[in-house]
Tab-separated table of C-alpha atoms in Angstrom:
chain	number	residue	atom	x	y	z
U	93	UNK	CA	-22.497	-26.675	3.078
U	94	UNK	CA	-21.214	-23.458	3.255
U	95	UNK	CA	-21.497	-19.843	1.895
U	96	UNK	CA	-18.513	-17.839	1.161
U	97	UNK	CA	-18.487	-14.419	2.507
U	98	UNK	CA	-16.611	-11.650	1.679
U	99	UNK	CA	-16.392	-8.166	3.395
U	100	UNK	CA	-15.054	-5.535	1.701
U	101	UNK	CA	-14.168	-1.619	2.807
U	102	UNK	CA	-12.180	0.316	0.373
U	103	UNK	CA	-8.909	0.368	3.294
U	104	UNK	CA	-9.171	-3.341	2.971
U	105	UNK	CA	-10.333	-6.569	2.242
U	106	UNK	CA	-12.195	-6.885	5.744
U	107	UNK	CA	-12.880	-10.369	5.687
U	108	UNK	CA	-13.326	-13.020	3.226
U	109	UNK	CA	-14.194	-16.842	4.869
U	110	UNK	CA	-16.857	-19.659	4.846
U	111	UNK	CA	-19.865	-19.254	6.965
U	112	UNK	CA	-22.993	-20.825	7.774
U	113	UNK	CA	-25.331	-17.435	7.272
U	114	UNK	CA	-24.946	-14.241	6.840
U	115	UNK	CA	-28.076	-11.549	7.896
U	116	UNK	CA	-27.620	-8.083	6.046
U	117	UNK	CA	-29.354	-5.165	7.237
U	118	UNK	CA	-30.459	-4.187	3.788
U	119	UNK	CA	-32.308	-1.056	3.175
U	120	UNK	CA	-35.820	-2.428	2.429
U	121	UNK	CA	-34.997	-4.677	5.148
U	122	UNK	CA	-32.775	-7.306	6.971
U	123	UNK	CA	-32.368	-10.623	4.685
U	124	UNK	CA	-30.559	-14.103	5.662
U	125	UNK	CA	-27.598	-15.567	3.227
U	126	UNK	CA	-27.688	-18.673	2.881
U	127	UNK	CA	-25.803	-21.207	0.686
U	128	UNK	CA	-26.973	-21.041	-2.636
U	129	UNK	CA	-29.152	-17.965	-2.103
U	130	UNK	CA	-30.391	-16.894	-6.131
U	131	UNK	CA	-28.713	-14.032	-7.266
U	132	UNK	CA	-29.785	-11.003	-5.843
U	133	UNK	CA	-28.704	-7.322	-5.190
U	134	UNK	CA	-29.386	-4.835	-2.548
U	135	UNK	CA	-28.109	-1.538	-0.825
U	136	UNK	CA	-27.715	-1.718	2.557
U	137	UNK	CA	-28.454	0.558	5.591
U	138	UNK	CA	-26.407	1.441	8.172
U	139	UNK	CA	-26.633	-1.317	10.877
U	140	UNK	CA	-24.702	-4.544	11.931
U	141	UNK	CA	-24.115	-7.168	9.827
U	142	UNK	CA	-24.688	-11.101	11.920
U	143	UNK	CA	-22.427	-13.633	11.227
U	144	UNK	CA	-23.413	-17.371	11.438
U	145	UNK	CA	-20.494	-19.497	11.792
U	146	UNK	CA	-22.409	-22.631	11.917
U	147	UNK	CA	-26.138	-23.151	12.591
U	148	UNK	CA	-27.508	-22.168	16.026
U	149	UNK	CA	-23.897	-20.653	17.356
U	150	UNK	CA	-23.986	-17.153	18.112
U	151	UNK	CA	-23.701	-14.411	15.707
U	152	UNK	CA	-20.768	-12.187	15.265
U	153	UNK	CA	-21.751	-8.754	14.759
U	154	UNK	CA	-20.142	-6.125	12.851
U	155	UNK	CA	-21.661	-2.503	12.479
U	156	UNK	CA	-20.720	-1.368	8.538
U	157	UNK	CA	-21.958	2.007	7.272
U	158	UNK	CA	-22.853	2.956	3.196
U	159	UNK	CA	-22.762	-0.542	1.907
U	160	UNK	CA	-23.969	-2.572	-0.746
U	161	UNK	CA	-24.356	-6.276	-1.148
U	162	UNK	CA	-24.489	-8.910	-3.759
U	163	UNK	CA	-25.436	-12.496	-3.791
U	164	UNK	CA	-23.902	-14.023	-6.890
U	165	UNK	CA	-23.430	-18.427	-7.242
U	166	UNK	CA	-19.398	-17.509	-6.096
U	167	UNK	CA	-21.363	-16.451	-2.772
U	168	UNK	CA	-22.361	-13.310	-0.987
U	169	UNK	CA	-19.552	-9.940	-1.125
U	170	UNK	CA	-20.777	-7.233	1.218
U	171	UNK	CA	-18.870	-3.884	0.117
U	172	UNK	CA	-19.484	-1.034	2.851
U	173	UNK	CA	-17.078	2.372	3.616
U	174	UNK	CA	-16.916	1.724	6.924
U	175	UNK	CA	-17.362	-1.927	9.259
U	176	UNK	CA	-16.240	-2.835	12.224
Z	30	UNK	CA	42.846	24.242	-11.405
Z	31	UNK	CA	41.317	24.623	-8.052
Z	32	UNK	CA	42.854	25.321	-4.938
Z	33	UNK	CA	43.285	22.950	-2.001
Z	34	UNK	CA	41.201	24.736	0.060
Z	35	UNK	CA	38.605	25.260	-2.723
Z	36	UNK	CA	38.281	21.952	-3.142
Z	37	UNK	CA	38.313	20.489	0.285
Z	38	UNK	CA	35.211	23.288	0.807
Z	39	UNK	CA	33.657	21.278	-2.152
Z	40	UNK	CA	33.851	17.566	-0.974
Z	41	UNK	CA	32.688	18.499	2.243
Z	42	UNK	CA	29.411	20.335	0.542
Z	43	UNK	CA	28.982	17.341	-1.724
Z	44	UNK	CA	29.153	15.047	1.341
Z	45	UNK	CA	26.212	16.582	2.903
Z	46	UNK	CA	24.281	16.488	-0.109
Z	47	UNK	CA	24.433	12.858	-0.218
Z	48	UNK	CA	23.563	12.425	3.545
Z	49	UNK	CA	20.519	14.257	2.859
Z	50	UNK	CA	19.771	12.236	-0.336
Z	51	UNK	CA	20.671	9.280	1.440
Z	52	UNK	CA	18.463	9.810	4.827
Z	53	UNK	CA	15.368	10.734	2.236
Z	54	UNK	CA	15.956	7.982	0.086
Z	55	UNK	CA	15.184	5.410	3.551
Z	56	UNK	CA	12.400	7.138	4.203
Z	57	UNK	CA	11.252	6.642	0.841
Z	58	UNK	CA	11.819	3.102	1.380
Z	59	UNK	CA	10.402	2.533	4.268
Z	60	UNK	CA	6.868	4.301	3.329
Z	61	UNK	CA	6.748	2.972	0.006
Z	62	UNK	CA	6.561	-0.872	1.558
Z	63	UNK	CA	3.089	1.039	3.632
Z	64	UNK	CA	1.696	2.671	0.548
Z	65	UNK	CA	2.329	-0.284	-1.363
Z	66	UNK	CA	0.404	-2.139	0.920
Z	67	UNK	CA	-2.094	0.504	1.337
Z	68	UNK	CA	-2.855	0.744	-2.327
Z	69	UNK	CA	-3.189	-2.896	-2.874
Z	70	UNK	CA	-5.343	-3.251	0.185
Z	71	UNK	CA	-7.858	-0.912	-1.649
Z	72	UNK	CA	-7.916	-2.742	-4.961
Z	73	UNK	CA	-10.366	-5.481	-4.477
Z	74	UNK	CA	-12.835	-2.915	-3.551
Z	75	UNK	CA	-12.276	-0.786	-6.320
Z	76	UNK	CA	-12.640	-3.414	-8.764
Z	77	UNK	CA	-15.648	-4.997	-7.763
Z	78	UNK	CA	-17.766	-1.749	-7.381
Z	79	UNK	CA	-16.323	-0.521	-10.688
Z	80	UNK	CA	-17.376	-4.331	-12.383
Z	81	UNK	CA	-21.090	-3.957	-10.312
Z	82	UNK	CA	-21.733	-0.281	-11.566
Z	83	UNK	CA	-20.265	-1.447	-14.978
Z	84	UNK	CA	-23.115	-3.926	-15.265
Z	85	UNK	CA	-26.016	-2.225	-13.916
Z	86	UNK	CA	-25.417	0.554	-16.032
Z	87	UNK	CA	-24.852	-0.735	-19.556
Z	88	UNK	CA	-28.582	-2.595	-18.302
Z	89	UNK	CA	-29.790	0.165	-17.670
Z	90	UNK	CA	-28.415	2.580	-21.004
Z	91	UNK	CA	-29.358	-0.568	-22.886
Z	92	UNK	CA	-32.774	-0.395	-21.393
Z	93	UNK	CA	-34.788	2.871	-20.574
Z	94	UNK	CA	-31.768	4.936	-21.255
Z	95	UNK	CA	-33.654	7.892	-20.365
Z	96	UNK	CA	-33.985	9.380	-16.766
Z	97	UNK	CA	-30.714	7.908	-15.357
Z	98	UNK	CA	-28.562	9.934	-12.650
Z	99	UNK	CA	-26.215	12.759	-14.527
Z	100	UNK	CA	-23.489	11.107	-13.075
Z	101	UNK	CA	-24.104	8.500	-15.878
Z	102	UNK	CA	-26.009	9.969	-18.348
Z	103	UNK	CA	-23.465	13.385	-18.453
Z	104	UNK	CA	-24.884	16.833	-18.954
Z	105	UNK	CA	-26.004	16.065	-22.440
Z	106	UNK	CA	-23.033	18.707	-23.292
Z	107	UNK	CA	-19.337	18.480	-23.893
Z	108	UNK	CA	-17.917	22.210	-23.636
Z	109	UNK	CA	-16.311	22.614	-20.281
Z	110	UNK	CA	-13.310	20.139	-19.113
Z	111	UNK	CA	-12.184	19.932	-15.375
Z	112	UNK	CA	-8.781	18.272	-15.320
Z	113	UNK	CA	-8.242	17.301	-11.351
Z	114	UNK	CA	-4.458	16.650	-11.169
Z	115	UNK	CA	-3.473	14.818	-7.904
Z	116	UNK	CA	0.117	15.765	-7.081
Z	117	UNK	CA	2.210	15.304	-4.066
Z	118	UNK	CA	3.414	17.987	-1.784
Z	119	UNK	CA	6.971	17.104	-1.829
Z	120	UNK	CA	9.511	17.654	-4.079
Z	121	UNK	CA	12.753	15.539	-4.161
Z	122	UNK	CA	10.975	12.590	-6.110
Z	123	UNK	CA	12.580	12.945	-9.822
Z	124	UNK	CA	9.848	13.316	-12.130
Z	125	UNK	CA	7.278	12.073	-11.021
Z	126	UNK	CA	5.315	15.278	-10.238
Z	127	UNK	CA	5.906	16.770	-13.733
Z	128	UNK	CA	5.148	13.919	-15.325
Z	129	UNK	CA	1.906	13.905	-14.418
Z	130	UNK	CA	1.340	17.555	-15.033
Z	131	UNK	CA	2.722	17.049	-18.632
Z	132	UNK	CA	0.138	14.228	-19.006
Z	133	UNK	CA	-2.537	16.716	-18.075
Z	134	UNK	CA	-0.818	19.677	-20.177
Z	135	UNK	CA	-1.376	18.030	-23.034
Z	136	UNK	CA	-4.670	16.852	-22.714
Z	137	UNK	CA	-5.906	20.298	-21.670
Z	138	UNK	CA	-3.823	21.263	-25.540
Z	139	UNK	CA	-5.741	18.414	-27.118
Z	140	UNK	CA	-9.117	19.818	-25.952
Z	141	UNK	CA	-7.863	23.230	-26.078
Z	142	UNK	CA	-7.908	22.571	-29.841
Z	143	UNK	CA	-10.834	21.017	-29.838
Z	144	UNK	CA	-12.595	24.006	-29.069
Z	145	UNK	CA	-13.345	23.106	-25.655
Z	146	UNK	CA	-13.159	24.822	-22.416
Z	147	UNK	CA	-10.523	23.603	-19.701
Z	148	UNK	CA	-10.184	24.088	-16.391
Z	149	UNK	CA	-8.199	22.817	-13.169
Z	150	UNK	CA	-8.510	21.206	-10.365
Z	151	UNK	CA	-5.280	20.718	-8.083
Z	152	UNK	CA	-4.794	17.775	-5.420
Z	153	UNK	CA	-1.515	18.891	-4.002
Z	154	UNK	CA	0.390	22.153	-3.826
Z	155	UNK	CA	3.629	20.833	-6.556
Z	156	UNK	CA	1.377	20.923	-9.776
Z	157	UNK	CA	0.070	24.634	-9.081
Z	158	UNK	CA	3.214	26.968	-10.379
Z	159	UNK	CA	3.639	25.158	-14.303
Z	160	UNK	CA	0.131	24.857	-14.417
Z	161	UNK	CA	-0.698	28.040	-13.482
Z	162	UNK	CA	2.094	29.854	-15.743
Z	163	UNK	CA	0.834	27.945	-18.518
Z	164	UNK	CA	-3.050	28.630	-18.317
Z	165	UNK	CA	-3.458	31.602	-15.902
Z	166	UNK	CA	-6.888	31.690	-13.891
Z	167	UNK	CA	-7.755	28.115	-14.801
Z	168	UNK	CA	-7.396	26.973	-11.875
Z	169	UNK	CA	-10.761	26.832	-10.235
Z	170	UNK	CA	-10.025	25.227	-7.093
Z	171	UNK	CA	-6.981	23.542	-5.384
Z	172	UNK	CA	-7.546	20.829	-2.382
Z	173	UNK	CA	-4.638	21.283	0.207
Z	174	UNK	CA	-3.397	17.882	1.336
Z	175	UNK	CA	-0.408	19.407	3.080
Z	176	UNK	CA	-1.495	18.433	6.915
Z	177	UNK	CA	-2.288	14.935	5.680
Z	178	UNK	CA	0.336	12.416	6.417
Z	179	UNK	CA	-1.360	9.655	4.257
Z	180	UNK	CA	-4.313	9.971	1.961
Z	181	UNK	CA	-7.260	8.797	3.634
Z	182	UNK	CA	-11.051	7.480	2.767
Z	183	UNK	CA	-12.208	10.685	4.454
Z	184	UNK	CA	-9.893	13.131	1.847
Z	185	UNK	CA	-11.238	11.501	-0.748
Z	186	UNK	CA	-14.935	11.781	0.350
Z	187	UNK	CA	-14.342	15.306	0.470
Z	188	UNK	CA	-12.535	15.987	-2.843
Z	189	UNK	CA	-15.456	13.909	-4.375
Z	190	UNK	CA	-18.830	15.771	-2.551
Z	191	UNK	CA	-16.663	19.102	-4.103
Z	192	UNK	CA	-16.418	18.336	-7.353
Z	193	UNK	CA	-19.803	16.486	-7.635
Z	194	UNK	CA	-21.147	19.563	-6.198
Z	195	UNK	CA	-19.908	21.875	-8.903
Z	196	UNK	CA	-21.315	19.073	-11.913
Z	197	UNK	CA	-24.423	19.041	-10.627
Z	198	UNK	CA	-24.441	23.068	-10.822
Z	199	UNK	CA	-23.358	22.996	-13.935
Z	200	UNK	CA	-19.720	24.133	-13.538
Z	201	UNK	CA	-18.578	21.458	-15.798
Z	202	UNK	CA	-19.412	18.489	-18.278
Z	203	UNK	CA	-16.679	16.170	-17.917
Z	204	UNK	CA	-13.920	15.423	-15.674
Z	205	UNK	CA	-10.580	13.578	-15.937
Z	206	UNK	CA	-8.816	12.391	-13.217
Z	207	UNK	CA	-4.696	12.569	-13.818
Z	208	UNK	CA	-3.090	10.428	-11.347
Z	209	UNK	CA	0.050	8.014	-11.662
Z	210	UNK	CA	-0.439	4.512	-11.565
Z	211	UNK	CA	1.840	2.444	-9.551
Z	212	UNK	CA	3.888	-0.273	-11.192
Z	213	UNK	CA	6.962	-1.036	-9.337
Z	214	UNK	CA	9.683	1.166	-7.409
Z	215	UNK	CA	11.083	1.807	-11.094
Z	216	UNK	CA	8.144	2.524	-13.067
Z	217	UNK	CA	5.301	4.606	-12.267
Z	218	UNK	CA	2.772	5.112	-15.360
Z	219	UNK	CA	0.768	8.932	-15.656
Z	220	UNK	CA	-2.653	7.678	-16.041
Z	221	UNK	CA	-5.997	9.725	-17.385
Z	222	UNK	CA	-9.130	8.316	-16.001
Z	223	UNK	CA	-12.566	9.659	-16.892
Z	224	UNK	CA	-14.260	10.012	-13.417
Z	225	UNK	CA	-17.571	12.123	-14.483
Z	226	UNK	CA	-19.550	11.167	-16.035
Z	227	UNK	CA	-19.015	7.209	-15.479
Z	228	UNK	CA	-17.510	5.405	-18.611
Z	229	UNK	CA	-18.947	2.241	-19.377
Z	230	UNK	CA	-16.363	0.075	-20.986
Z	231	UNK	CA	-17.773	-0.801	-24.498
Z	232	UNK	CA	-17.255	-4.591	-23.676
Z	233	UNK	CA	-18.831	-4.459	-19.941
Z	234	UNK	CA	-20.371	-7.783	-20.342
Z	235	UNK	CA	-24.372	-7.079	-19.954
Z	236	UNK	CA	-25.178	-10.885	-18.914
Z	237	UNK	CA	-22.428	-10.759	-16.416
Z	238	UNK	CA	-25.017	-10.968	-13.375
Z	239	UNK	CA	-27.595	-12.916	-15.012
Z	240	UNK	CA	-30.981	-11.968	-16.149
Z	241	UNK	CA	-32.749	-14.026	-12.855
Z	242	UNK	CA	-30.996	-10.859	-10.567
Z	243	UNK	CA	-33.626	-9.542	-7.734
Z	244	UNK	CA	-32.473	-5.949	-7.225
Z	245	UNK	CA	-33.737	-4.370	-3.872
Z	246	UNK	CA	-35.132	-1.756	-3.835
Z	247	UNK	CA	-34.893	-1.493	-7.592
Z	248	UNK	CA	-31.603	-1.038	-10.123
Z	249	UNK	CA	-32.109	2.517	-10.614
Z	250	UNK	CA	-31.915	3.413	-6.440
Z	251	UNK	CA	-29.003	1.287	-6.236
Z	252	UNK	CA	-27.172	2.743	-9.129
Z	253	UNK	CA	-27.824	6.263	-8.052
Z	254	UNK	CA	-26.149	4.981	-4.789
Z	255	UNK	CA	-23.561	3.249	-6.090
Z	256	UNK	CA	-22.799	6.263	-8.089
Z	257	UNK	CA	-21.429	8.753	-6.147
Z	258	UNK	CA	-19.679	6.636	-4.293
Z	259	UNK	CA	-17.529	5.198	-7.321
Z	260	UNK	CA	-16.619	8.743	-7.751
Z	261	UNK	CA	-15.328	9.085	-4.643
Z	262	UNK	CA	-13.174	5.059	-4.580
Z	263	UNK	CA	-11.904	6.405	-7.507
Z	264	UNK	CA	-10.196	9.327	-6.459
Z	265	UNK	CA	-9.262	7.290	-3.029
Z	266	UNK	CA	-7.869	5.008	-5.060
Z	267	UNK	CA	-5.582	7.793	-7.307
Z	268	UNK	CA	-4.684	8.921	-3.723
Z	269	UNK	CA	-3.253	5.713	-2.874
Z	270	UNK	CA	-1.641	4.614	-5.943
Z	271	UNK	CA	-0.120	8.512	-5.952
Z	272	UNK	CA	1.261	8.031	-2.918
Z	273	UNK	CA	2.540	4.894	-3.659
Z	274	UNK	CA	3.980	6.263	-6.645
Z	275	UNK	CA	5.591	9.062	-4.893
Z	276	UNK	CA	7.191	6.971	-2.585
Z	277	UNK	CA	8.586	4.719	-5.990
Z	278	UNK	CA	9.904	7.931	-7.681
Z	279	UNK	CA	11.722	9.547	-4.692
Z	280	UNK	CA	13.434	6.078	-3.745
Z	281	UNK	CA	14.713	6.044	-7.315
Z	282	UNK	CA	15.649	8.874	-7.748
Z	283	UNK	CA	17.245	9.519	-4.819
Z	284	UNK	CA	19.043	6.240	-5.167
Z	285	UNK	CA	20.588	7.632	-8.129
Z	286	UNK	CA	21.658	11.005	-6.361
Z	287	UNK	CA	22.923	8.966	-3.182
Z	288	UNK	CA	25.005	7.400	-6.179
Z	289	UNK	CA	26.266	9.878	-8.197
Z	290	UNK	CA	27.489	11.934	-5.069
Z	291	UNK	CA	29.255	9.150	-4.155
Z	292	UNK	CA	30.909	9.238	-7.866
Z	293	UNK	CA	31.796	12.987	-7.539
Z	294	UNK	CA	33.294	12.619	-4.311
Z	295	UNK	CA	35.653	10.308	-5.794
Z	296	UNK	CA	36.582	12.676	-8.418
Z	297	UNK	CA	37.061	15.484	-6.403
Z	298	UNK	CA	39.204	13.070	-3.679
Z	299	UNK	CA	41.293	11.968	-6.185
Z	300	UNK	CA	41.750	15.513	-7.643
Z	301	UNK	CA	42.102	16.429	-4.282
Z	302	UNK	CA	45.156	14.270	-3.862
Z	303	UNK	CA	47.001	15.663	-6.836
Z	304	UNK	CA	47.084	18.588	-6.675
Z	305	UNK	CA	48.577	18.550	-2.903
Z	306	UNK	CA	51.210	15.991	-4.239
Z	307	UNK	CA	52.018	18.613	-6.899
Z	308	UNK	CA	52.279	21.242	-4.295
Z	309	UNK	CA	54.741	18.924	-1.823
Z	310	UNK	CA	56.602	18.254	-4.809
Z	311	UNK	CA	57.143	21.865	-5.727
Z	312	UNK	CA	57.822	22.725	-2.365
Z	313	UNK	CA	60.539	19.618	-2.334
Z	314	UNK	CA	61.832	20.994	-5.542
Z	315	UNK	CA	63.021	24.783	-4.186
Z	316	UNK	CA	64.331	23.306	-1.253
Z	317	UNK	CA	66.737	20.814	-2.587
Z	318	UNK	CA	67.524	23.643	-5.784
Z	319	UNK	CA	67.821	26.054	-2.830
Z	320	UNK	CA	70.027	23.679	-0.480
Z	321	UNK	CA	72.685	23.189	-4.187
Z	322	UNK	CA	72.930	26.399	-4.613
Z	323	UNK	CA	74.809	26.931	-1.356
């Protein structure tokens, strides 16, 4: 029971690991990742991306600037010029 | 033959040589293992916005076709060429700055032939002279990456809001991006890429994503997003494997220098040698004559 999330910025490969949920700040607004989310494509605003590690811990934030995000069944790859 | 002194001047000269050759050659090594690094860090993102904006776009050409961003769609016309060449700054790196520029020379003769209209666009300050002897006032613009210690995501930002500035006033039609493609320390590849407008691969694979896809806000806002910004990961990306590349070539090639030095100053030692045997023996050779004829 767990997503795989990837964050990607074109310096590096930011962070790639299993989490619980993922909430993106997407430009029509923020939307929750969960495991096997349907496929699903969005731009994303500047804002800060919250990290789920399991359910109910805290959320580990990470501000990411021009980004874009896809949901696809190998999980949910966040690519944004700037984070962290 | 030479004289001593001559030839004592020399091996000193050619010993310098090869402590310059030697000192660049471990920088060379020592950035290239960064570069590397750097370039290879930057791949995964490349490749998965190039695969995304691959898909939505053969969806989109293969459904309303019409209204799409220029970017994709091109001008509609094919007359003028921009070539942007990314060199280095730096000689001392064998070939690999002019073979690049030959790559783009003889595109610019293919289109040249083709009736087409070519211009420049220089990354770099060692590309300018050949290309500008060969095709006088072509150059349109040059970016100057001579402060910059290694290309950044900001460089490339800027070199890619220039030239999609001038497409979108209608300076040009298409652009090619000449770059060399890292392979290893030995082998660095010139590469042509087509940056504007975006080439779909023929076999992008249109069912890649699925047909159940939500899109958000809808596929046309996020290509036009995505857009622009492939133009500019691609040019980062021909910054980094440039760089990379430039780091390769000057490590080889100034291997081989460090080498052949070494080589001559052997030759010239041993040269050296004889010829001041020769001149004791000479020397020996009058005295003893000289010392008998007493």
């Amino acid at each position: 029971m767990a997503l795989h999330f990837e964050l990607v910025t074109p310096e590096k490969l930011f962070r790639s690991e299993e989490v619980y949920q993922v909430v993106v700040p997407g430009t029509d607004g923020d939307f929750g990742v969960l495991e096997g989310h349907a496929p699903f494509m969005s731009t994303v605003r500047d804002g800060a991306i919250q990290i789920f590690t399991s359910a109910g811990s805290a959320p580990e934030v990470i501000p990411v600037q021009g980004g874009f995000a896809e949901v696809n069944e190998k999980g949910l790859t966040v690519l944004a010029e700037k984070a962290g | 033959m030479a004289s001593l002194k001559e030839l004592k001047i020399r091996i000193g000269s050619v010993k310098s040589t090869q402590k310059i050759t030697k000192a660049k050659q471990m920088v060379a090594a020592a950035k290239l293992r960064k570069a590397q690094a750097a370039a290879e860090a930057a791949r995964p993102y490349s490749g998965r916005l190039e695969a995304v904006v691959a898909s939505l776009a053969s969806k989109i050409a293969g459904g309303s076709g019409e209204g799409a961003s220029p970017l994709l769609a091109g001008t509609g016309k094919d007359d003028v060429h921009l070539l942007v060449v990314a060199n280095s700054d730096r000689g001392l790196a064998g070939a690999f700055n002019a073979n690049i520029v030959k790559a783009a020379l003889a595109k610019a003769r293919a289109l040249e032939l083709d009736g087409k209209k070519v211009q420049f666009y220089l990354i770099g300050r060692k590309g300018r002279p050949v290309i500008n002897r060969t095709y006088p006032g072509k150059i349109v613009a040059q970016y100057d990456t001579t402060g910059v210690k290694e290309p950044g995501f900001n460089q490339a930002q800027a070199i890619a809001h220039e030239l999609t500035d001038m497409y979108l006033n209608g300076k040009f039609d298409v652009a090619h991006l000449f770059y060399s493609r890292f392979k290893s320390a030995l082998a660095q590849i010139p590469t042509e890429q087509q940056i504007i407008p975006v080439k779909i691969p023929a076999d992008a694979d249109r069912n890649a994503i699925g047909a159940t896809v939500e899109y958000e806000p809808n596929e046309e806002a996020i290509l036009d997003d995505l857009l622009p910004r492939n133009v500019t990961v691609q040019i980062f990306k021909a910054l980094l494997e440039n760089n990379a590349s430039e780091q390769g070539a000057s490590m080889t090639a100034m291997d081989n220098a460090t080498r052949n030095a070494g080589d001559l100053i052997n030759k010239l030692t041993i040269q050296y040698n004889r010829s001041r045997q020769a001149a004791i023996t000479t020397e020996l050779v009058e005295i003893i004559s000289g010392a008998e004829a007493l």
